[in-house]
Amino acid sequence: MSELQQEPTAVQGEGRWLLGDPIADDRAPDSPVGDRWSDRKFSARLVNPANRRKMTAIIVGTGLAGGAAAATLGEAGYHVKSFCFQDSPRRAHSIAAQGGINAAKNYRNDGDSVHRLFYDTVKGGDFRSRESNVHRLAEVSLNIIDQCVAQGVPFAREYSGLLDTRSFGGTQVSRTFYARGQTGQQLLIGAYSALERQIAAGTVEMHPRTEMLDLIVADGRARGIVTRSILTGKIETHLADVVVLCTGGYGNVYYLSTNAKGSNVTAAWRAHKRGALFANPCYTQIHPTCIPVSGEYQSKLTLMSESLRNDGRVWVPKERGDNRPPNQIPEEERDYYLERQYPSFGNLVPRDIASRAAKNMCDAEQGVGPGGLGVYLDFKDAIGRLGRHAVEAKYGNLFEMYQRITGDDPYEVPMRIYPAIHYTMGGLWVDYDLRSTIPGLFVGGEANFSDHGANRLGASALMQGLADGYFVLPTTVPNYLADGPFDPIDESHPAVVEAVESTKGRIDKLLSANGNRTVDSFHRELGQLIWDQCGMARSKEGLEKALDRLPSLREEFWRDVKIVGTGDGFNQSLEKAGRVADFLELGELMCTDALHREESCGGHFRVEHQTEDGEAQRDDENFSYVAAWEYGGDQSGAKPILHKEDLEFSYVHPSQRSYK
Amino acid sequence: MRITLRVWRQKNADAKGKMEKYKLDDVDEDMSFLEMLDVLNEKLILQGEDPVSFDHDCREGICGSCAMVINGTPHGPQKNTTTCQLHMRHFKDGDTIDVEPWRARAFPVIKDLVTDRSAFDQIIQAGGYVSVNTGSAPEAHATPVDKVSADDAFDAATCIGCGACVAACPNGSSMLFTAAKVTHLGLLPQGQPERQTRAISMLAKQDELDFGGCTNVGACAEVCPKGIPLASISRLNHDVLGATLAGARAD
Amino acid sequence: MVLTQQRNIVTRTWGSSVGKKFVMAVTGVIFLLYVIAHMIGNLKIFFGQETFDAYSEHLRTLGAEIFGYEGVLWIIRVVLLASVVLHMAAAFSLWYKAKRARPVGYQHKGHQGSYAARTMRWGGVIIALFVIWHILDLTLGTVNPDPAGGAYAKLVASFDRPIVAIFYIVAMVALSFHISHGLWSGIQTLGGNSAVKQHALKSFSIVVGVVIAVGFAIIPVSVMFGLVR
């Protein structure tokens, strides 16, 4: 691809990137959107059951997408090797999702349908996602619920014994299935138990506490991975016929995020450096209902399910710098700003709108709590209307969690919330088959960019992870394997040797720096920079500032980082250092992407592009495309190469999102 | 506030460990326990000392990674709270806090406070699932589940597999963990066909892995961060008794 | 699921940690029924020497038409002895398993679980030692000051020694703890507990434990205070 690069126009980015060939998805059938998935399933080639055992699939990550894919491919009879850095596949970060999972079951008879879920998701994504993929997601949502119920996932039920649903931000139907505030955990335990069943059956070989550090691309195909054992530090190679990355998102680039501390971009970033395009890295989602930062030492942010906005009312004092305790501020001196600005959706506007509105209130010095970085989420009316008991039944565990962390009782005092990074819509570019641009490398779940456009709707992440894992990858991966058998390769293949050597070289370099700063101090600095310049609101000036600072920060990191201990054994600082090194590179690509996208859409808000009343202003004429970035190379000053995938909207016509 | 920590330090699985004393002078009461350890570790690294290794990930009380015995109690003094959700406001200025790893033969220490809990995965492998392949599921509404059973199943299903039950049990038994899974699936219609074989197989695996036997002390349920009811064990016993009398076997 | 070998019900039961608890629960029920009957019998002491000795003799002639003199008593003794052997074998086996399960203990010991639950094993040892003394003293009379006396005479003679009376009372306290936890534990083991019933079952077990211990201990106390002569 890189032969046809051309210099970008000066206006676009002042030489910070190059423009490459356009790219397109050639896998979605040409049929009407509703038929594409069944057509694709039919046209996908199959592998004879007797041959499946001989095919090895590597699946990295054991969250909803990876766990489900490993279990399902194992059930089908493939030889699966599954990897996770956690001590057990059950601890993948999908476990922390609270709110629920969408499915177009229409059990409520409230006008829901596959088409409506499709429509809502494309619209919610601010018209920056691919229609074919989203429609498939909506179709498959039906099967997911069936599958999970059969596995014993204890979804909430009504007295009839039938499944309960609730509504979620960005939609007007009640299609979210939930398991108290622990839907992610329950779904993950379902996938995990299916995976453990296959491990017992011998079809899946599990490698916990094993981190993927590089991708092996041999003779043009992804053929394996280089791993480091977190226990022994041993660098190993695992070879296979296909590699699937389900390694989650990169929200931890911000240091403070709602992601687990271990969540990282390394696997995806290594694949990117080996040739996979990285799409829309600037699309990051800020979740409006998190517990605000309490001090310098803060190590992560805790999200509370957005479902709280169903019954909680968001407000700030009308007067700037009003320091009175919330219960002493009379009704008429409160600004229920979401209800005021968005009368039809009120407190249930999509996440990006709710987040930005909170930021605007805090910027206007109406924020509450330490540093004025917070707004109230008040349940007084809900408790009055439904009774404390009903509120407790719905949100009891969230309230407990809030009280545990802050020491305040939300039954008595309104919660304080503030937005935090929660999800990253961007990720490795994939086609309809979830193939990356490297043959034999598939990407599922949050690690790919495919379904959420510029903004993800609530309760859609679990849906996408399981759709990819249970249903899409098990169809498309065999289609690829049907091309096999591929030439056998072994450890002596030059590509394997090179990948192992470069991995070892990186580790040695990190250990030998022996500087003066801890990994976390670099990570905090990076996080603050990205949050300030590429967070809730972005500007050309700020992004350029970040882009100027990042190379020097990266250079300082490699020169001045201090890691105690050695590489051959359990060394948590070394693990972190490798991940932060990759975040430092990714951060630069995020800022470049954000700088190049001269519009506001979804989670990407450019202050230069807003309507008169401060709403995001999309530019469909110039930016209705996926920005898929090619790695520019290791040499200093190398520029990433932009490949555009034009988005076509034949079924959902782009309109300015309006939640008023 | 000022805190003195006494932390179990052990270089690796084979090394002999001991308690080491550390003093922290600027602990904020809004810090979580793990953030307090982060602060200690930053200090240690800058002094060129090996930081304290401990398992942690989500830091919001759901992944089950964090595992440490604080002053003799797994996850520390707060009820229904994982270590990551324990905040320093529950300690007093000047306190000395002892921090140790889980202690069980089935959970060998890897380093410092990190233990190997893969035995739990093996117990699940022995039967902690419903044998349903992807794609073979019937329509979700085909089988109603009465709300009481669904809620009770949920209470058991909240287990995060942290292992505090084993750590607290004077017998080093994993009974509450096993019982939680058996109860969760045994209360749902989907779990019925394998109910007895599940109970007997998971129990056999637990015994084989050198966990102790349950003597109904109840320490497990007291420290369980998710409040798994002790009565789950009775359900497991019930299913095992039925299977034993019926001669059920798993294969 | 893993393959477990089909075994007969004995090995199937004894082969698992829960199976051993079934054995302890069932034998525990036998002890409990025996202890209740024994306590009720003992209380006849308050009806005077004649009634008490007649009751003691009655135990020996009970069912004599079929089982012969002392026949029923021997059946009870054999069942009890077998139960003791099984109960203790299971207990020691689980004790050993527990020791094995935690080769390295904690520096800072925790205190989870009730006192009664944590002291079952040593409590059981105290009770076993007491039972041996009790048989030597009141059944065989070996260590009794009045070895040739009747049941009543032996009892009064024994409890006239304050140290013996106090030992007896201490053993009853241990028995009370053992029953308080053991009865509930047995119900839990046999699958009869539920989250809803748990509190009631625990309270009930404590009441049973206390009533039995008081029922027994009232006798040495009465002897010490001269109420029974």
Coordinates of N, CA, C and O in Angstrom, one line a residue, chain B residues 8 19 69 71-74 98 100-105 126-127 129 166-172 175 194 197-198 201 203 207 210-217 219 222-223 230-231 233-234 237-238 240-241 244-245 247 249-251, chain C residues 1-6 9 12-13 15-19 21-22 94-95 97-114 117-118 120-121 181 184-196 198 202:
Chain B
W8 N 4.4 -9.6 54.0 CA 5.1 -10.8 53.7 C 5.9 -10.7 52.4 O 5.4 -10.4 51.3
M19 N 8.2 -11.5 57.1 CA 7.5 -10.2 57.2 C 8.6 -9.1 57.2 O 9.5 -9.2 58.0
V69 N -4.4 -11.1 52.9 CA -4.9 -11.2 54.3 C -4.4 -10.0 55.1 O -3.2 -9.8 55.2
N71 N -4.4 -8.0 58.5 CA -4.6 -8.3 60.0 C -5.4 -9.5 60.3 O -6.3 -9.5 61.1
G72 N -5.0 -10.6 59.6 CA -5.6 -11.9 59.9 C -6.9 -12.1 59.2 O -7.5 -13.2 59.3
T73 N -7.4 -11.1 58.4 CA -8.7 -11.3 57.8 C -8.5 -11.1 56.2 O -8.0 -10.1 55.8
P74 N -8.9 -12.1 55.5 CA -8.8 -11.9 54.0 C -9.6 -10.7 53.6 O -10.8 -10.5 54.0
D98 N -0.7 -5.8 59.2 CA 0.0 -7.0 58.7 C -0.7 -7.4 57.4 O -1.9 -7.6 57.3
E100 N -0.5 -10.4 54.4 CA 0.0 -11.7 54.1 C -0.7 -12.3 52.9 O -1.8 -11.9 52.6
P101 N -0.1 -13.2 52.2 CA -0.8 -13.8 51.1 C -1.8 -14.9 51.6 O -1.8 -15.3 52.7
W102 N -2.7 -15.3 50.6 CA -3.5 -16.4 50.9 C -2.6 -17.6 51.3 O -1.6 -17.8 50.7
R103 N -3.1 -18.4 52.3 CA -2.3 -19.5 52.7 C -3.0 -20.8 52.5 O -4.0 -21.1 53.1
A104 N -2.6 -21.6 51.5 CA -3.2 -22.9 51.3 C -2.3 -23.7 50.4 O -1.6 -23.1 49.5
R105 N -2.2 -25.0 50.6 CA -1.3 -25.8 49.8 C -1.8 -25.7 48.3 O -0.9 -25.7 47.4
A126 N -14.0 -29.3 36.2 CA -14.6 -30.6 36.6 C -16.1 -30.7 36.4 O -16.7 -31.7 36.6
G127 N -16.7 -29.5 36.1 CA -18.2 -29.6 35.9 C -18.9 -28.3 36.2 O -20.1 -28.3 36.2
Y129 N -20.2 -25.9 34.7 CA -20.8 -25.4 33.4 C -22.1 -26.1 33.1 O -22.3 -27.2 33.6
V166 N -11.1 -19.8 51.0 CA -10.1 -20.8 51.3 C -9.1 -20.2 52.3 O -8.7 -20.8 53.3
A167 N -8.8 -18.9 52.1 CA -7.8 -18.2 52.9 C -8.3 -18.2 54.4 O -7.5 -18.3 55.3
A168 N -9.6 -18.0 54.5 CA -10.1 -17.8 55.9 C -10.4 -19.1 56.6 O -10.3 -19.3 57.8
C169 N -10.7 -20.1 55.8 CA -11.1 -21.4 56.3 C -10.1 -22.1 57.2 O -8.9 -22.3 56.7
P170 N -10.4 -22.4 58.4 CA -9.3 -23.1 59.2 C -8.9 -24.4 58.6 O -7.9 -25.0 58.9
N171 N -9.8 -25.0 57.8 CA -9.5 -26.2 57.1 C -8.9 -26.0 55.7 O -8.6 -27.0 55.1
G172 N -8.7 -24.8 55.3 CA -8.2 -24.6 53.9 C -9.1 -25.2 52.9 O -8.7 -25.7 51.9
M175 N -14.8 -25.1 49.8 CA -16.2 -25.5 49.7 C -17.2 -24.4 49.3 O -18.1 -24.6 48.5
E194 N -27.4 -32.0 34.7 CA -26.0 -32.3 35.2 C -25.9 -32.1 36.7 O -24.8 -32.0 37.2
T197 N -24.1 -35.0 38.9 CA -22.7 -35.3 38.5 C -21.9 -34.1 38.6 O -20.7 -34.2 39.0
R198 N -22.4 -32.9 38.5 CA -21.6 -31.7 38.7 C -21.2 -31.6 40.1 O -20.0 -31.4 40.4
S201 N -18.5 -34.4 40.9 CA -17.3 -34.2 40.1 C -16.5 -33.0 40.7 O -15.3 -33.1 40.9
L203 N -16.7 -31.7 43.6 CA -16.2 -32.0 45.0 C -15.0 -32.9 44.9 O -14.0 -32.7 45.6
D207 N -11.3 -32.2 46.5 CA -10.6 -33.1 47.4 C -9.2 -33.4 46.8 O -8.2 -33.4 47.6
D210 N -6.1 -31.1 47.1 CA -5.6 -30.8 48.5 C -6.2 -29.6 49.1 O -5.5 -28.9 49.9
F211 N -7.4 -29.3 48.8 CA -8.1 -28.4 49.7 C -8.6 -29.2 50.9 O -8.8 -30.4 50.8
G212 N -8.8 -28.5 52.0 CA -9.3 -29.2 53.1 C -10.8 -29.6 53.0 O -11.4 -29.2 52.0
G213 N -11.3 -30.3 54.0 CA -12.7 -30.6 54.0 C -13.5 -29.6 54.8 O -13.0 -29.0 55.7
C214 N -14.7 -29.4 54.4 CA -15.6 -28.4 55.1 C -16.0 -28.9 56.4 O -16.5 -30.1 56.5
T215 N -15.9 -28.2 57.5 CA -16.5 -28.6 58.8 C -17.5 -27.5 59.2 O -17.8 -27.4 60.4
N216 N -18.1 -26.8 58.3 CA -19.1 -25.8 58.6 C -18.8 -24.8 59.6 O -19.6 -24.4 60.4
V217 N -17.6 -24.3 59.6 CA -17.1 -23.3 60.5 C -17.8 -21.9 60.2 O -18.2 -21.2 61.1
A219 N -16.3 -19.4 58.5 CA -15.4 -18.3 58.3 C -15.5 -17.8 56.9 O -15.4 -16.7 56.6
E222 N -18.2 -15.4 56.3 CA -17.9 -14.1 56.9 C -17.0 -13.2 56.1 O -17.2 -12.0 56.2
V223 N -16.1 -13.8 55.4 CA -15.1 -12.9 54.7 C -15.4 -12.8 53.3 O -14.8 -12.0 52.6
L230 N -23.8 -19.0 53.3 CA -23.2 -20.3 53.8 C -24.1 -21.5 53.4 O -23.7 -22.6 53.3
A231 N -25.4 -21.2 53.3 CA -26.4 -22.2 53.0 C -26.1 -22.8 51.6 O -26.6 -23.9 51.3
I233 N -23.5 -24.2 50.8 CA -22.8 -25.4 51.1 C -23.8 -26.5 51.4 O -23.6 -27.7 51.0
S234 N -24.9 -26.1 52.0 CA -25.9 -27.1 52.3 C -26.5 -27.7 51.0 O -26.8 -28.9 50.9
N237 N -24.1 -30.1 49.6 CA -24.1 -31.3 50.4 C -25.4 -32.1 50.0 O -25.3 -33.3 49.8
H238 N -26.5 -31.4 49.8 CA -27.7 -32.1 49.4 C -27.5 -32.8 48.1 O -27.9 -34.0 48.0
V240 N -24.7 -33.7 46.7 CA -23.7 -34.8 46.9 C -24.4 -36.0 47.5 O -24.2 -37.1 47.1
L241 N -25.2 -35.7 48.5 CA -25.8 -36.8 49.2 C -26.7 -37.6 48.3 O -26.7 -38.9 48.2
T244 N -24.6 -39.5 46.0 CA -23.9 -40.6 46.6 C -24.9 -41.8 46.8 O -24.5 -43.0 46.5
L245 N -26.1 -41.5 47.3 CA -27.0 -42.6 47.5 C -27.4 -43.2 46.2 O -27.6 -44.4 46.0
G247 N -25.7 -43.3 43.5 CA -24.6 -43.9 42.8 C -24.3 -43.1 41.5 O -23.7 -43.7 40.5
R249 N -22.6 -41.0 38.7 CA -21.2 -40.8 38.4 C -21.1 -39.9 37.2 O -22.1 -39.8 36.4
A250 N -20.0 -39.3 37.1 CA -19.8 -38.4 35.9 C -18.9 -39.0 34.9 O -17.9 -39.6 35.3
D251 N -19.3 -39.0 33.7 CA -18.3 -39.4 32.7 C -18.6 -38.8 31.3 O -19.4 -37.9 31.2
Chain C
M1 N -17.4 -34.0 31.5 CA -17.0 -34.1 33.0 C -16.0 -35.2 33.2 O -15.9 -36.1 32.4
V2 N -15.2 -35.1 34.2 CA -14.2 -36.1 34.5 C -14.8 -37.5 34.8 O -15.9 -37.6 35.4
L3 N -14.1 -38.5 34.6 CA -14.6 -39.8 34.9 C -14.2 -40.2 36.3 O -13.1 -40.1 36.7
T4 N -15.2 -40.5 37.1 CA -14.9 -41.0 38.4 C -15.3 -42.5 38.4 O -16.3 -42.8 37.8
Q5 N -14.6 -43.3 39.1 CA -14.9 -44.7 39.0 C -16.1 -45.0 39.9 O -16.3 -44.5 41.0
Q6 N -17.0 -45.9 39.3 CA -18.1 -46.4 40.1 C -17.6 -47.2 41.3 O -16.8 -48.2 41.1
I9 N -21.2 -48.1 47.8 CA -21.6 -46.9 48.5 C -20.7 -46.6 49.7 O -20.5 -45.4 50.0
R12 N -17.6 -44.9 48.2 CA -18.1 -43.7 47.6 C -18.3 -42.6 48.7 O -18.0 -41.5 48.5
T13 N -18.8 -43.1 49.8 CA -19.1 -42.2 50.9 C -17.8 -41.8 51.6 O -17.5 -40.6 51.8
G15 N -14.9 -42.0 50.6 CA -13.9 -41.4 49.7 C -14.0 -39.9 49.5 O -13.1 -39.4 48.9
S16 N -15.0 -39.3 49.9 CA -15.1 -37.8 49.7 C -15.2 -37.1 51.1 O -15.6 -37.7 52.1
S17 N -14.7 -35.9 51.1 CA -14.7 -35.1 52.3 C -16.1 -34.9 52.8 O -16.4 -34.9 54.0
V18 N -17.1 -34.7 51.9 CA -18.4 -34.5 52.3 C -19.0 -35.9 52.8 O -19.8 -35.9 53.8
G19 N -18.6 -37.0 52.2 CA -19.1 -38.3 52.6 C -18.7 -38.5 54.1 O -19.5 -39.0 54.9
K21 N -18.3 -36.3 56.2 CA -19.2 -35.4 57.0 C -20.6 -36.0 57.2 O -21.2 -35.9 58.2
F22 N -21.0 -36.8 56.2 CA -22.3 -37.5 56.3 C -22.2 -38.4 57.5 O -23.1 -38.6 58.3
L94 N -10.4 -35.7 58.6 CA -10.6 -34.4 58.1 C -9.6 -33.4 58.8 O -9.2 -32.4 58.2
W95 N -9.3 -33.7 60.0 CA -8.3 -32.9 60.7 C -6.9 -33.0 60.0 O -6.3 -32.0 59.7
K97 N -6.5 -33.8 56.9 CA -6.7 -33.2 55.5 C -6.5 -31.6 55.7 O -5.9 -31.0 54.9
A98 N -7.1 -31.1 56.8 CA -7.0 -29.7 57.0 C -5.5 -29.3 57.3 O -5.1 -28.2 56.8
K99 N -4.8 -30.1 58.1 CA -3.4 -29.8 58.3 C -2.6 -29.8 57.0 O -1.8 -28.9 56.8
R100 N -2.9 -30.7 56.2 CA -2.2 -30.9 54.9 C -2.6 -29.6 54.0 O -1.7 -29.2 53.2
A101 N -3.8 -29.2 54.1 CA -4.3 -28.1 53.2 C -3.6 -26.8 53.5 O -3.6 -25.9 52.6
R102 N -3.0 -26.6 54.7 CA -2.4 -25.3 55.0 C -1.0 -25.6 55.6 O -0.9 -25.5 56.9
P103 N 0.0 -25.9 54.8 CA 1.3 -26.2 55.4 C 1.9 -25.0 56.1 O 2.7 -25.2 57.0
V104 N 1.7 -23.8 55.6 CA 2.3 -22.6 56.2 C 1.1 -21.8 56.7 O 0.2 -21.5 56.0
G105 N 1.2 -21.5 58.0 CA 0.1 -20.7 58.6 C 0.3 -19.2 58.6 O 1.2 -18.8 57.9
Y106 N -0.7 -18.5 59.2 CA -0.6 -17.1 59.1 C 0.2 -16.5 60.3 O 0.2 -17.1 61.4
Q107 N 0.9 -15.4 60.1 CA 1.6 -14.8 61.2 C 0.6 -14.1 62.1 O 0.8 -14.1 63.3
H108 N -0.3 -13.5 61.5 CA -1.4 -12.8 62.2 C -2.6 -13.6 62.1 O -3.2 -13.7 61.1
K109 N -3.0 -14.3 63.2 CA -4.1 -15.2 63.2 C -5.4 -14.5 63.1 O -5.6 -13.5 63.9
G110 N -6.3 -15.0 62.3 CA -7.7 -14.4 62.3 C -8.6 -15.1 63.2 O -8.3 -16.1 63.8
H111 N -9.8 -14.5 63.3 CA -10.8 -15.1 64.3 C -12.1 -15.2 63.6 O -13.1 -14.8 64.1
Q112 N -12.2 -15.8 62.4 CA -13.5 -16.0 61.8 C -14.1 -17.3 62.2 O -13.5 -18.2 62.5
G113 N -15.4 -17.3 62.2 CA -16.2 -18.4 62.6 C -16.4 -18.3 64.1 O -15.7 -17.7 64.9
S114 N -17.5 -19.0 64.6 CA -17.8 -18.9 66.0 C -16.8 -19.7 66.8 O -16.1 -20.6 66.3
A117 N -17.5 -23.4 66.7 CA -17.1 -24.0 65.5 C -15.6 -24.3 65.4 O -15.2 -25.3 65.0
R118 N -14.9 -23.3 65.9 CA -13.4 -23.4 65.8 C -12.9 -24.4 66.8 O -11.7 -24.8 66.7
M120 N -14.4 -27.3 67.8 CA -15.0 -28.6 67.7 C -14.0 -29.8 68.0 O -14.3 -30.7 68.7
R121 N -12.9 -29.6 67.4 CA -11.9 -30.8 67.5 C -11.4 -31.0 68.9 O -11.5 -32.1 69.5
H181 N -22.8 -26.3 68.0 CA -22.3 -26.2 66.6 C -22.7 -27.5 65.8 O -23.1 -27.5 64.7
W184 N -26.3 -28.0 64.3 CA -26.5 -27.1 63.1 C -25.7 -27.6 62.0 O -26.2 -27.8 60.9
S185 N -24.4 -28.0 62.3 CA -23.5 -28.4 61.3 C -24.0 -29.7 60.6 O -23.9 -29.9 59.4
G186 N -24.6 -30.6 61.5 CA -25.2 -31.9 60.9 C -26.3 -31.6 59.9 O -26.4 -32.2 58.9
I187 N -27.2 -30.6 60.3 CA -28.3 -30.3 59.5 C -27.8 -29.7 58.1 O -28.2 -30.0 57.0
Q188 N -26.7 -28.8 58.3 CA -26.1 -28.3 57.1 C -25.5 -29.4 56.2 O -25.7 -29.4 55.0
T189 N -24.8 -30.3 56.8 CA -24.2 -31.4 56.1 C -25.2 -32.3 55.4 O -25.0 -32.7 54.3
L190 N -26.3 -32.5 56.0 CA -27.4 -33.4 55.4 C -28.2 -32.6 54.4 O -29.2 -33.1 53.9
G191 N -27.9 -31.3 54.2 CA -28.5 -30.6 53.2 C -29.8 -29.9 53.6 O -30.7 -29.5 52.8
G192 N -30.0 -29.7 54.9 CA -31.3 -29.2 55.4 C -31.3 -27.7 55.7 O -32.3 -27.2 56.2
N193 N -30.1 -27.1 55.4 CA -30.1 -25.6 55.7 C -30.5 -24.8 54.5 O -30.4 -25.3 53.4
S194 N -30.9 -23.6 54.8 CA -31.2 -22.7 53.7 C -30.9 -21.3 54.3 O -30.9 -21.1 55.5
A195 N -30.7 -20.3 53.4 CA -30.4 -19.0 53.9 C -31.5 -18.5 54.8 O -31.3 -17.8 55.8
V196 N -32.8 -18.8 54.5 CA -33.9 -18.4 55.3 C -33.9 -19.0 56.7 O -34.1 -18.4 57.7
Q198 N -31.4 -20.5 58.2 CA -30.1 -20.6 58.9 C -30.1 -20.1 60.3 O -29.6 -20.7 61.3
K202 N -29.5 -22.3 63.7 CA -28.4 -22.1 64.6 C -28.9 -21.8 66.0 O -28.3 -22.4 67.0

